[in-house]
Amino acid sequence: MTKALVVGSGGLKGAFGAGVLAEWCRIFGPNYFDAVFASSVGVFAGTFYLANQPDTIEHTWRHLVDGKKLVNPLNVLFRRAILDLDYLVDAFQEEKSKLDVKAVFESPSRLIYVVTDFDSGEPVYIEPTPQNIFQLMRASSAVPFVYKPVQVDGRTYLDGALSDDLPVEQALAEGFDRVVVITNKPRGHTKSAFGPFSKFISPFLPSQIQTLLKRDRDRVRNDGGENLEGVFTIRPDQNLLLRSAMDSNKHRLNETVQMGIEATRSVAGILANTT
């Protein structure tokens, strides 16, 4: 049986997925899946999972993204991005939260990031290399208005959530028998990845991005793939304490990480017997 992991969007609500995968790595190890498909904020937890660094990704979400460290509206006064992905990706290359790049690429599992092509608006599924992995991390989380489009190998990309926020169908299309999906949305949540925020910012953005945001609002969204054969979804059983994708309150972030840890513990026995 071939198994794939899918982990998707949510901004700082990605703390839930970080908790899930930190605990998953401790229980099942980093080689449980044959492939990891990650979109938007999911690229961070998915990559550290494959690197066998559960403590590092948990520490990052508990201690390095709260307050104004990652999200700061005042950054615009200094011509810096509101969402400071450079700070986060730099941390992944420094000792305080360093990604073991060698371990990622020695893993027997494939790693696939979703990015949105700036010109066509279509999803692009890319397997990063040691040379472009950090730039692709920026690209897959480049939320319009709060972070600029990112160039990688001559192409321009935006946040993967604009075109495929939870790439369940891509994983199934590639022939995986079992797909485990991590979503930070409780059951029944099918709203746009960017919500009313996109209506507010659209008039200030280039026409190509306005079109992408409108399409995101109009699209009928995947609810975690729970009705699809071979798909098992891990999600919160209630609304997260985090009030929005940009909520950087330290207490609420820590509680969200813990919710992810507890969610994994609650399904570990079930999955051990079914996959």
GROMACS .gro file of C-alpha atoms in nm:
model
  275
    1MET     CA    1   0.000   0.000   0.000
    2THR     CA    2   0.134   0.342  -0.094
    3LYS     CA    3   0.062   0.630   0.145
    4ALA     CA    4   0.066   1.005   0.098
    5LEU     CA    5   0.035   1.298   0.338
    6VAL     CA    6  -0.147   1.617   0.242
    7VAL     CA    7  -0.107   1.929   0.455
    8GLY     CA    8  -0.250   2.262   0.350
    9SER     CA    9  -0.309   2.630   0.407
   10GLY     CA   10  -0.422   2.844   0.700
   11GLY     CA   11  -0.159   3.106   0.783
   12LEU     CA   12  -0.076   3.096   1.153
   13LYS     CA   13  -0.350   2.839   1.197
   14GLY     CA   14  -0.083   2.611   1.053
   15ALA     CA   15   0.017   2.574   1.419
   16PHE     CA   16  -0.239   2.292   1.429
   17GLY     CA   17  -0.065   2.102   1.150
   18ALA     CA   18   0.272   2.164   1.316
   19GLY     CA   19   0.143   1.999   1.632
   20VAL     CA   20  -0.006   1.709   1.438
   21LEU     CA   21   0.314   1.637   1.247
   22ALA     CA   22   0.547   1.688   1.542
   23GLU     CA   23   0.360   1.417   1.733
   24TRP     CA   24   0.312   1.202   1.422
   25CYS     CA   25   0.687   1.201   1.368
   26ARG     CA   26   0.745   1.090   1.728
   27ILE     CA   27   0.490   0.808   1.707
   28PHE     CA   28   0.525   0.680   1.349
   29GLY     CA   29   0.863   0.819   1.240
   30PRO     CA   30   0.949   1.039   0.938
   31ASN     CA   31   0.930   0.762   0.676
   32TYR     CA   32   0.566   0.662   0.725
   33PHE     CA   33   0.455   0.824   0.399
   34ASP     CA   34   0.577   0.763   0.046
   35ALA     CA   35   0.508   1.128  -0.043
   36VAL     CA   36   0.424   1.456   0.125
   37PHE     CA   37   0.210   1.710  -0.064
   38ALA     CA   38   0.222   2.053   0.099
   39SER     CA   39   0.057   2.383   0.014
   40SER     CA   40   0.105   2.729   0.165
   41VAL     CA   41   0.191   2.718   0.538
   42GLY     CA   42   0.181   2.338   0.519
   43VAL     CA   43   0.522   2.337   0.350
   44PHE     CA   44   0.692   2.419   0.680
   45ALA     CA   45   0.549   2.139   0.894
   46GLY     CA   46   0.564   1.891   0.605
   47THR     CA   47   0.930   1.959   0.538
   48PHE     CA   48   1.042   1.943   0.902
   49TYR     CA   49   0.846   1.620   0.936
   50LEU     CA   50   1.049   1.457   0.657
   51ALA     CA   51   1.367   1.593   0.814
   52ASN     CA   52   1.278   1.406   1.136
   53GLN     CA   53   1.278   1.731   1.337
   54PRO     CA   54   0.956   1.726   1.542
   55ASP     CA   55   1.101   1.927   1.830
   56THR     CA   56   1.229   2.198   1.597
   57ILE     CA   57   0.899   2.259   1.420
   58GLU     CA   58   0.708   2.254   1.748
   59HIS     CA   59   0.954   2.502   1.901
   60THR     CA   60   0.922   2.727   1.596
   61TRP     CA   61   0.545   2.755   1.628
   62ARG     CA   62   0.547   2.788   2.005
   63HIS     CA   63   0.822   3.047   2.037
   64LEU     CA   64   0.934   3.207   1.708
   65VAL     CA   65   0.620   3.332   1.530
   66ASP     CA   66   0.420   3.505   1.803
   67GLY     CA   67   0.372   3.876   1.858
   68LYS     CA   68   0.521   4.091   1.583
   69LYS     CA   69   0.797   3.847   1.491
   70LEU     CA   70   0.631   3.709   1.178
   71VAL     CA   71   0.324   3.930   1.123
   72ASN     CA   72   0.358   4.305   1.173
   73PRO     CA   73   0.131   4.558   0.992
   74LEU     CA   74   0.376   4.835   1.087
   75ASN     CA   75   0.635   4.679   0.856
   76VAL     CA   76   0.480   4.872   0.566
   77LEU     CA   77   0.619   5.192   0.718
   78PHE     CA   78   0.967   5.052   0.664
   79ARG     CA   79   0.891   4.908   0.318
   80ARG     CA   80   0.897   4.556   0.451
   81ALA     CA   81   0.642   4.279   0.406
   82ILE     CA   82   0.362   4.252   0.662
   83LEU     CA   83   0.418   3.876   0.659
   84ASP     CA   84   0.792   3.851   0.720
   85LEU     CA   85   0.865   3.523   0.546
   86ASP     CA   86   1.229   3.627   0.515
   87TYR     CA   87   1.256   3.622   0.896
   88LEU     CA   88   1.103   3.275   0.911
   89VAL     CA   89   1.301   3.122   0.626
   90ASP     CA   90   1.621   3.278   0.761
   91ALA     CA   91   1.546   3.111   1.095
   92PHE     CA   92   1.532   2.779   0.910
   93GLN     CA   93   1.892   2.837   0.803
   94GLU     CA   94   2.018   2.939   1.148
   95GLU     CA   95   2.080   2.737   1.462
   96LYS     CA   96   1.766   2.853   1.646
   97SER     CA   97   1.540   2.662   1.406
   98LYS     CA   98   1.769   2.509   1.147
   99LEU     CA   99   1.625   2.273   0.888
  100ASP     CA  100   1.833   1.962   0.824
  101VAL     CA  101   1.831   1.996   0.447
  102LYS     CA  102   2.047   1.686   0.403
  103ALA     CA  103   1.794   1.474   0.591
  104VAL     CA  104   1.509   1.605   0.374
  105PHE     CA  105   1.676   1.495   0.055
  106GLU     CA  106   1.804   1.166   0.193
  107SER     CA  107   1.449   1.077   0.289
  108PRO     CA  108   1.297   0.790   0.085
  109SER     CA  109   0.976   0.997   0.060
  110ARG     CA  110   0.895   1.246  -0.215
  111LEU     CA  111   0.830   1.608  -0.118
  112ILE     CA  112   0.593   1.810  -0.338
  113TYR     CA  113   0.511   2.178  -0.288
  114VAL     CA  114   0.213   2.353  -0.441
  115VAL     CA  115   0.272   2.702  -0.581
  116THR     CA  116   0.045   2.920  -0.794
  117ASP     CA  117   0.179   3.035  -1.130
  118PHE     CA  118   0.157   3.414  -1.135
  119ASP     CA  119   0.077   3.438  -1.506
  120SER     CA  120  -0.169   3.150  -1.553
  121GLY     CA  121  -0.316   3.122  -1.204
  122GLU     CA  122  -0.280   2.743  -1.224
  123PRO     CA  123  -0.134   2.520  -0.954
  124VAL     CA  124   0.218   2.393  -1.010
  125TYR     CA  125   0.338   2.085  -0.822
  126ILE     CA  126   0.712   2.109  -0.768
  127GLU     CA  127   0.961   1.881  -0.600
  128PRO     CA  128   1.214   2.116  -0.438
  129THR     CA  129   1.589   2.074  -0.469
  130PRO     CA  130   1.858   2.164  -0.214
  131GLN     CA  131   1.924   2.474  -0.424
  132ASN     CA  132   1.569   2.613  -0.436
  133ILE     CA  133   1.390   2.472  -0.132
  134PHE     CA  134   1.398   2.791   0.075
  135GLN     CA  135   1.287   3.008  -0.215
  136LEU     CA  136   1.002   2.766  -0.287
  137MET     CA  137   0.899   2.785   0.079
  138ARG     CA  138   0.863   3.160   0.036
  139ALA     CA  139   0.674   3.114  -0.290
  140SER     CA  140   0.418   2.868  -0.157
  141SER     CA  141   0.334   3.104   0.131
  142ALA     CA  142   0.351   3.433  -0.062
  143VAL     CA  143   0.007   3.564   0.036
  144PRO     CA  144  -0.100   3.856  -0.189
  145PHE     CA  145  -0.066   4.202  -0.033
  146VAL     CA  146   0.125   4.081   0.273
  147TYR     CA  147   0.419   3.929   0.079
  148LYS     CA  148   0.543   3.988  -0.273
  149PRO     CA  149   0.535   3.728  -0.554
  150VAL     CA  150   0.849   3.513  -0.559
  151GLN     CA  151   1.071   3.422  -0.851
  152VAL     CA  152   1.208   3.067  -0.863
  153ASP     CA  153   1.416   2.944  -1.155
  154GLY     CA  154   1.285   3.216  -1.384
  155ARG     CA  155   0.915   3.175  -1.302
  156THR     CA  156   0.700   3.390  -1.070
  157TYR     CA  157   0.482   3.224  -0.809
  158LEU     CA  158   0.231   3.304  -0.536
  159ASP     CA  159   0.078   3.124  -0.240
  160GLY     CA  160  -0.022   2.768  -0.330
  161ALA     CA  161  -0.358   2.813  -0.155
  162LEU     CA  162  -0.477   3.041  -0.436
  163SER     CA  163  -0.497   2.745  -0.673
  164ASP     CA  164  -0.492   2.428  -0.458
  165ASP     CA  165  -0.506   2.485  -0.084
  166LEU     CA  166  -0.536   2.115   0.003
  167PRO     CA  167  -0.397   1.896  -0.279
  168VAL     CA  168  -0.594   1.580  -0.199
  169GLU     CA  169  -0.705   1.520  -0.556
  170GLN     CA  170  -0.348   1.556  -0.682
  171ALA     CA  171  -0.231   1.289  -0.439
  172LEU     CA  172  -0.511   1.055  -0.546
  173ALA     CA  173  -0.445   1.127  -0.914
  174GLU     CA  174  -0.086   1.016  -0.866
  175GLY     CA  175  -0.213   0.676  -0.756
  176PHE     CA  176  -0.163   0.667  -0.380
  177ASP     CA  177  -0.380   0.409  -0.207
  178ARG     CA  178  -0.407   0.585   0.127
  179VAL     CA  179  -0.404   0.962   0.180
  180VAL     CA  180  -0.386   1.120   0.524
  181VAL     CA  181  -0.503   1.482   0.516
  182ILE     CA  182  -0.427   1.744   0.780
  183THR     CA  183  -0.656   2.045   0.781
  184ASN     CA  184  -0.693   2.314   1.048
  185LYS     CA  185  -1.059   2.363   0.953
  186PRO     CA  186  -1.326   2.192   1.164
  187ARG     CA  187  -1.584   1.971   0.993
  188GLY     CA  188  -1.822   2.159   0.761
  189HIS     CA  189  -1.584   2.451   0.703
  190THR     CA  190  -1.567   2.518   0.327
  191LYS     CA  191  -1.493   2.889   0.319
  192SER     CA  192  -1.236   3.060   0.100
  193ALA     CA  193  -0.875   3.024   0.208
  194PHE     CA  194  -0.847   3.403   0.228
  195GLY     CA  195  -1.202   3.491   0.337
  196PRO     CA  196  -1.336   3.849   0.348
  197PHE     CA  197  -0.976   3.970   0.369
  198SER     CA  198  -0.945   3.917  -0.007
  199LYS     CA  199  -1.239   4.146  -0.087
  200PHE     CA  200  -1.078   4.425   0.111
  201ILE     CA  201  -0.734   4.404  -0.046
  202SER     CA  202  -0.828   4.319  -0.407
  203PRO     CA  203  -0.870   4.680  -0.528
  204PHE     CA  204  -0.507   4.751  -0.431
  205LEU     CA  205  -0.359   4.457  -0.620
  206PRO     CA  206  -0.265   4.390  -0.986
  207SER     CA  207  -0.546   4.257  -1.204
  208GLN     CA  208  -0.393   3.907  -1.227
  209ILE     CA  209  -0.402   3.870  -0.849
  210GLN     CA  210  -0.751   4.016  -0.824
  211THR     CA  211  -0.867   3.743  -1.062
  212LEU     CA  212  -0.700   3.472  -0.854
  213LEU     CA  213  -0.858   3.597  -0.532
  214LYS     CA  214  -1.203   3.614  -0.691
  215ARG     CA  215  -1.167   3.261  -0.823
  216ASP     CA  216  -1.061   3.148  -0.476
  217ARG     CA  217  -1.377   3.303  -0.324
  218ASP     CA  218  -1.602   3.148  -0.589
  219ARG     CA  219  -1.453   2.799  -0.582
  220VAL     CA  220  -1.641   2.522  -0.404
  221ARG     CA  221  -1.382   2.411  -0.156
  222ASN     CA  222  -1.261   2.068  -0.061
  223ASP     CA  223  -1.372   1.978   0.293
  224GLY     CA  224  -1.072   1.761   0.369
  225GLY     CA  225  -1.158   1.477   0.133
  226GLU     CA  226  -1.345   1.279   0.396
  227ASN     CA  227  -1.595   1.147   0.141
  228LEU     CA  228  -1.327   1.022  -0.094
  229GLU     CA  229  -1.223   0.659  -0.090
  230GLY     CA  230  -0.887   0.598   0.074
  231VAL     CA  231  -0.874   0.936   0.250
  232PHE     CA  232  -0.838   0.980   0.626
  233THR     CA  233  -0.866   1.336   0.758
  234ILE     CA  234  -0.721   1.477   1.079
  235ARG     CA  235  -0.889   1.802   1.181
  236PRO     CA  236  -0.978   1.995   1.498
  237ASP     CA  237  -1.303   1.884   1.655
  238GLN     CA  238  -1.390   2.246   1.734
  239ASN     CA  239  -1.297   2.593   1.614
  240LEU     CA  240  -0.938   2.690   1.686
  241LEU     CA  241  -0.872   2.955   1.947
  242LEU     CA  242  -0.680   3.155   1.686
  243ARG     CA  243  -0.915   3.425   1.560
  244SER     CA  244  -0.772   3.453   1.211
  245ALA     CA  245  -0.490   3.330   0.988
  246MET     CA  246  -0.286   3.630   1.106
  247ASP     CA  247  -0.353   3.593   1.481
  248SER     CA  248  -0.009   3.578   1.644
  249ASN     CA  249  -0.115   3.566   2.009
  250LYS     CA  250   0.136   3.341   2.187
  251HIS     CA  251  -0.115   3.172   2.418
  252ARG     CA  252  -0.355   3.092   2.135
  253LEU     CA  253  -0.071   2.967   1.915
  254ASN     CA  254   0.051   2.733   2.188
  255GLU     CA  255  -0.299   2.603   2.252
  256THR     CA  256  -0.339   2.538   1.878
  257VAL     CA  257  -0.012   2.343   1.863
  258GLN     CA  258  -0.131   2.138   2.159
  259MET     CA  259  -0.464   2.070   1.987
  260GLY     CA  260  -0.269   1.924   1.695
  261ILE     CA  261  -0.063   1.704   1.926
  262GLU     CA  262  -0.375   1.575   2.101
  263ALA     CA  263  -0.549   1.513   1.767
  264THR     CA  264  -0.265   1.285   1.658
  265ARG     CA  265  -0.267   1.097   1.985
  266SER     CA  266  -0.641   1.038   1.954
  267VAL     CA  267  -0.619   0.879   1.607
  268ALA     CA  268  -0.281   0.703   1.638
  269GLY     CA  269  -0.434   0.373   1.738
  270ILE     CA  270  -0.692   0.383   1.460
  271LEU     CA  271  -0.433   0.455   1.196
  272ALA     CA  272  -0.191   0.194   1.325
  273ASN     CA  273  -0.459  -0.069   1.256
  274THR     CA  274  -0.585   0.062   0.921
  275THR     CA  275  -0.281   0.180   0.723
   0.00000   0.00000   0.00000
